[in-house]
mmCIF file of C-alpha atoms in Angstrom:
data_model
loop_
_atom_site.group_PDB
_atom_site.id
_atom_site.type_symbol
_atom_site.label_atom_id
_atom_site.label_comp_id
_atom_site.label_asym_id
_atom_site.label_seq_id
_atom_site.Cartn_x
_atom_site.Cartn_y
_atom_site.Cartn_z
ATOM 1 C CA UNK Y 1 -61.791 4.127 5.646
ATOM 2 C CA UNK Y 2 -62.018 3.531 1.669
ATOM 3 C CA UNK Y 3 -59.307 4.664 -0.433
ATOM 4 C CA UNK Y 4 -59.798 5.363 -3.931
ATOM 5 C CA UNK Y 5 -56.999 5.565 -6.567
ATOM 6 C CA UNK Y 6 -58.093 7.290 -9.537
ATOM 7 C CA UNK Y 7 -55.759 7.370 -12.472
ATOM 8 C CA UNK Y 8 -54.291 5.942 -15.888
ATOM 9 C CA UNK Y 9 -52.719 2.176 -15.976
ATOM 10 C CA UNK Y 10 -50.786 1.860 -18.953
ATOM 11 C CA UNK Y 11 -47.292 0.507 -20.136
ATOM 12 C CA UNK Y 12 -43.801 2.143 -20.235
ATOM 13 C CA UNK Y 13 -42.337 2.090 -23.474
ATOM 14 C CA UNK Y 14 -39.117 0.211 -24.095
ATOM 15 C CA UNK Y 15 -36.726 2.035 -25.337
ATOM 16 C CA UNK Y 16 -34.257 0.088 -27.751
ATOM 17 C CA UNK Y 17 -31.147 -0.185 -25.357
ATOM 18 C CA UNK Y 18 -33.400 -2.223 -23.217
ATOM 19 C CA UNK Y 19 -34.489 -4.814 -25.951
ATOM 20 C CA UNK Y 20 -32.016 -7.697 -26.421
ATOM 21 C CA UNK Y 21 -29.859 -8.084 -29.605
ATOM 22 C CA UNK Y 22 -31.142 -12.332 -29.375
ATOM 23 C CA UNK Y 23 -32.662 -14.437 -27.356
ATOM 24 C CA UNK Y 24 -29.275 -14.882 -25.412
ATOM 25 C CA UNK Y 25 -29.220 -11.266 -24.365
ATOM 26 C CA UNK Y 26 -26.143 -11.013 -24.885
ATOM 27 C CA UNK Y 27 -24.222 -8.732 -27.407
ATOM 28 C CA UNK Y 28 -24.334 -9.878 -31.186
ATOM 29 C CA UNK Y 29 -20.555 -9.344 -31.001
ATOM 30 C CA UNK Y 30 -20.281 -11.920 -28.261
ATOM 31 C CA UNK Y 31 -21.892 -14.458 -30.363
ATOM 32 C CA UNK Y 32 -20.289 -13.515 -33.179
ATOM 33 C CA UNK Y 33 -16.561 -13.894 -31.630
ATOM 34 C CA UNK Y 34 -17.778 -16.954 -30.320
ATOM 35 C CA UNK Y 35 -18.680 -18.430 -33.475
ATOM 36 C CA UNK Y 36 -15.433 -17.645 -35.331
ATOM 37 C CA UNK Y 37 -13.688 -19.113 -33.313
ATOM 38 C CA UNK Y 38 -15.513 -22.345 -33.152
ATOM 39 C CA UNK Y 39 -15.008 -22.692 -36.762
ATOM 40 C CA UNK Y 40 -11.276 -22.239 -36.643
ATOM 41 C CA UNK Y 41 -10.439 -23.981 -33.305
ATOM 42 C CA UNK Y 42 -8.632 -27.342 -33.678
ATOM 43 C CA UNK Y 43 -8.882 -28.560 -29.620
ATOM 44 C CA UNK Y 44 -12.021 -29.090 -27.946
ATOM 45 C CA UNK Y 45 -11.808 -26.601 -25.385
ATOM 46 C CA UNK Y 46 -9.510 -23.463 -26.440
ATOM 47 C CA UNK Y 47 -8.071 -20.892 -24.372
ATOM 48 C CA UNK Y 48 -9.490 -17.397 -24.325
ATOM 49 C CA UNK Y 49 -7.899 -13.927 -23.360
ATOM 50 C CA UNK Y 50 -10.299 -11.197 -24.248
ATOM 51 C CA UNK Y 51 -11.810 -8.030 -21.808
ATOM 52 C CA UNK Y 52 -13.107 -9.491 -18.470
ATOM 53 C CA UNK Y 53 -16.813 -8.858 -19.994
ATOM 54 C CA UNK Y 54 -16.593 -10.119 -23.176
ATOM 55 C CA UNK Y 55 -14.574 -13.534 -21.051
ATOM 56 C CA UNK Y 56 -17.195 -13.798 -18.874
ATOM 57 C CA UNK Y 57 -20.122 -13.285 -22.080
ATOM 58 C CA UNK Y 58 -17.900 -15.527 -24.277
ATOM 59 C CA UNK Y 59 -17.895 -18.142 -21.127
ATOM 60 C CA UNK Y 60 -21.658 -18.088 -20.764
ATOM 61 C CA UNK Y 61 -22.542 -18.536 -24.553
ATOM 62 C CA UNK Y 62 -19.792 -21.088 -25.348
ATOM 63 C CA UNK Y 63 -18.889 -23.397 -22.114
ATOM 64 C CA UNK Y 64 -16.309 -25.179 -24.264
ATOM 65 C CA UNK Y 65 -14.742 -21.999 -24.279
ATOM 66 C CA UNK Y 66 -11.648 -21.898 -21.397
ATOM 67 C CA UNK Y 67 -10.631 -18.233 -19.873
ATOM 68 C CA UNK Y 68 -6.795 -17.852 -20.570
ATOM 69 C CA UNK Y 69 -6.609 -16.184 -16.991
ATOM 70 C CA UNK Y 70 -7.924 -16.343 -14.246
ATOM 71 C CA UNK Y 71 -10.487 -13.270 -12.679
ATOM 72 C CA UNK Y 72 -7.953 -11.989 -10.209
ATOM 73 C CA UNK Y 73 -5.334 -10.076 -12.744
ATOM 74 C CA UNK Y 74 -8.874 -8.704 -13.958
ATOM 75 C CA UNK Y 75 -10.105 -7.539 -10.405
ATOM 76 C CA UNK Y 76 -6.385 -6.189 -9.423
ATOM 77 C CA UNK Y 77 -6.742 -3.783 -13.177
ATOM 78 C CA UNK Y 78 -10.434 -2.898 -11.815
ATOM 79 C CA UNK Y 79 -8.334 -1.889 -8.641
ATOM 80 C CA UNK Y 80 -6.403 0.185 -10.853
ATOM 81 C CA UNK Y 81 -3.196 -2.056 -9.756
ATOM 82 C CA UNK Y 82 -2.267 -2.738 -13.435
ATOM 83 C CA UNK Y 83 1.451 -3.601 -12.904
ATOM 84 C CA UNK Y 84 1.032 -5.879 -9.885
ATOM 85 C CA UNK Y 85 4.506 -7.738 -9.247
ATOM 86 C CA UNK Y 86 4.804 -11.327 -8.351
ATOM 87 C CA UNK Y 87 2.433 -14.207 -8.962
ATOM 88 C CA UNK Y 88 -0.091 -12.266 -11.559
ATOM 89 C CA UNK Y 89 3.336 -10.207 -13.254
ATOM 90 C CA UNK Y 90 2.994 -11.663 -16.463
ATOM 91 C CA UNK Y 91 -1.007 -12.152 -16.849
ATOM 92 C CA UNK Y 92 -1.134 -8.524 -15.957
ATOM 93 C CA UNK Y 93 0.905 -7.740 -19.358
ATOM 94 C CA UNK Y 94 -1.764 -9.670 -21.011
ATOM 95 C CA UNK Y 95 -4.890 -8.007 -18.925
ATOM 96 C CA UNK Y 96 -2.779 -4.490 -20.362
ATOM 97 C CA UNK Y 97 -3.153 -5.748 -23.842
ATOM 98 C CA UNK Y 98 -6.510 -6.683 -23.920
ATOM 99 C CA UNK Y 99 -8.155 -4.323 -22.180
ATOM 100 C CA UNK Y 100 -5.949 -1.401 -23.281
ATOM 101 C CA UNK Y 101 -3.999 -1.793 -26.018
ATOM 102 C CA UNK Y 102 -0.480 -1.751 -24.819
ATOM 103 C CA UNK Y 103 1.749 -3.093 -26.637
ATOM 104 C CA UNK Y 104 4.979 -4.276 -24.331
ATOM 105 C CA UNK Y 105 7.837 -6.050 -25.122
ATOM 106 C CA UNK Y 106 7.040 -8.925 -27.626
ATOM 107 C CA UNK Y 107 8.834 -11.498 -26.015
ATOM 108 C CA UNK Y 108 7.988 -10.946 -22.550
ATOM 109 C CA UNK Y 109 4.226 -11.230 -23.821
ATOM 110 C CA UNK Y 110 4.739 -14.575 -25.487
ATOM 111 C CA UNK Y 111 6.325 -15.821 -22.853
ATOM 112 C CA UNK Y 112 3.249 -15.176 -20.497
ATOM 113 C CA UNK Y 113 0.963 -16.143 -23.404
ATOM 114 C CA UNK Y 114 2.293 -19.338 -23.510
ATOM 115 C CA UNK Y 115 2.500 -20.068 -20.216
ATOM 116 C CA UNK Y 116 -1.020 -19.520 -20.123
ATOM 117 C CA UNK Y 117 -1.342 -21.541 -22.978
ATOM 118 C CA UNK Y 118 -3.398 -19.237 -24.563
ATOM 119 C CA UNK Y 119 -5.438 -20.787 -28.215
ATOM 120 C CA UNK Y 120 -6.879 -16.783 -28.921
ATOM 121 C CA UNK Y 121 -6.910 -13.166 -28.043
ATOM 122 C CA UNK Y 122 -9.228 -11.056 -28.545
ATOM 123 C CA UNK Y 123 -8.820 -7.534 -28.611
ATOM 124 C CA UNK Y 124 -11.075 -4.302 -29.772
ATOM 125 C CA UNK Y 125 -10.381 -3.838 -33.047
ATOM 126 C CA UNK Y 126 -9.242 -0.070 -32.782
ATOM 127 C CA UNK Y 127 -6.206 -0.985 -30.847
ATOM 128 C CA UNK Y 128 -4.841 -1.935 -34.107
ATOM 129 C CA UNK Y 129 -2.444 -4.856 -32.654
ATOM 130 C CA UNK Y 130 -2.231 -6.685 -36.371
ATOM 131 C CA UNK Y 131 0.946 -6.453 -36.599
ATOM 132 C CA UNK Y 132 2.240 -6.565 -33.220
ATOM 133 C CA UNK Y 133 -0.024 -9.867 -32.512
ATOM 134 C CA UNK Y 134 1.479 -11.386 -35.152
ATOM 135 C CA UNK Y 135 5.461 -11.215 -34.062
ATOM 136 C CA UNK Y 136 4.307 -12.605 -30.935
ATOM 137 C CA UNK Y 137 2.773 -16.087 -33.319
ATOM 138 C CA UNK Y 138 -1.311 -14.670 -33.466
ATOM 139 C CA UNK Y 139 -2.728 -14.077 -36.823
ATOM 140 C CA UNK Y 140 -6.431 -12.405 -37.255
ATOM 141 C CA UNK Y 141 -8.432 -14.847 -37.552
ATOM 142 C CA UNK Y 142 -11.345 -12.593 -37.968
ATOM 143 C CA UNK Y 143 -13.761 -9.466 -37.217
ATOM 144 C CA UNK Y 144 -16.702 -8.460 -35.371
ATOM 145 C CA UNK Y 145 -18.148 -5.447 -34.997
ATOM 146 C CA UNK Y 146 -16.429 -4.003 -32.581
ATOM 147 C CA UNK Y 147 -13.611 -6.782 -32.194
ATOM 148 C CA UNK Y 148 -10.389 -8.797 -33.902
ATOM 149 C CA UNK Y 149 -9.644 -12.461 -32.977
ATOM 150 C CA UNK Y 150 -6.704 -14.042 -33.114
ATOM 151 C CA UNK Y 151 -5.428 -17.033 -33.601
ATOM 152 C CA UNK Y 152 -2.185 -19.177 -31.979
ATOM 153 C CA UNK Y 153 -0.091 -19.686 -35.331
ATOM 154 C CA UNK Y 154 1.088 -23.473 -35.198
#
């Protein structure tokens, strides 16, 4: 038996969500985080709490780069257990902060960020946390796009 397949080869268009912002493919406001806080960091290998993506982006682009927590607090939120007690109580508070906003009591947080010895947060930048970030010893360090870093106060 022959078969015979008559019809048009061609191409699918890209569309432009599908083209990469660089040759990393990651976002431009990964790299751009990333690079902010290369110029202001003053140990080799700082600590990062950011969003579980933008960790894990940040971690791929910039190896020197260490996460602040670990990926369980992250999976546990993902779970929708965002006040888990015991062993991840206090990186939860920080998972709360960076991923929604909340702002919970000041010293608690500082206590859990510097247990973690955390170097930067990074938070989106609508959350407005200026002010809050800094009573707890973070000052912006700078903006993305999308995003605010900052930076441990010495």
């Amino acid at each position: 038996a022959l078969c015979v397949y008559l019809g048009r080869v061609g191409t699918v268009p890209l569309s432009r969500d599908m083209v990469p912002d660089n040759i990393y493919n990651l976002s431009n406001d990964v790299i751009a985080v990333s690079d902010m806080i290369k110029k202001d960091k003053s140990v080799e290998q700082p600590r990062v709490v950011a969003d579980f993506q933008m960790q894990m982006e940040l971690r791929c682009y910039d190896a020197t780069l260490i996460w602040g927590i670990g990926r369980t607090p992250y999976e546990l939120a993902t779970k929708g257990d965002w006040y888990a007690e015991g062993r991840y109580e206090k990186d939860m508070s920080i998972v709360r902060m960076v991923c929604n906003g909340f702002q919970e009591d000041a010293d608690y947080v500082r206590n859990a960020l510097e247990k973690r010895k955390v170097d930067y947060v990074v938070t989106y930048s609508d959350f407005g946390l200026n002010a809050y970030l800094e009573e707890i010893g973070y000052a912006v360090i700078g903006k993305s796009a999308t995003r605010t870093i900052y930076g441990k106060q010495q």
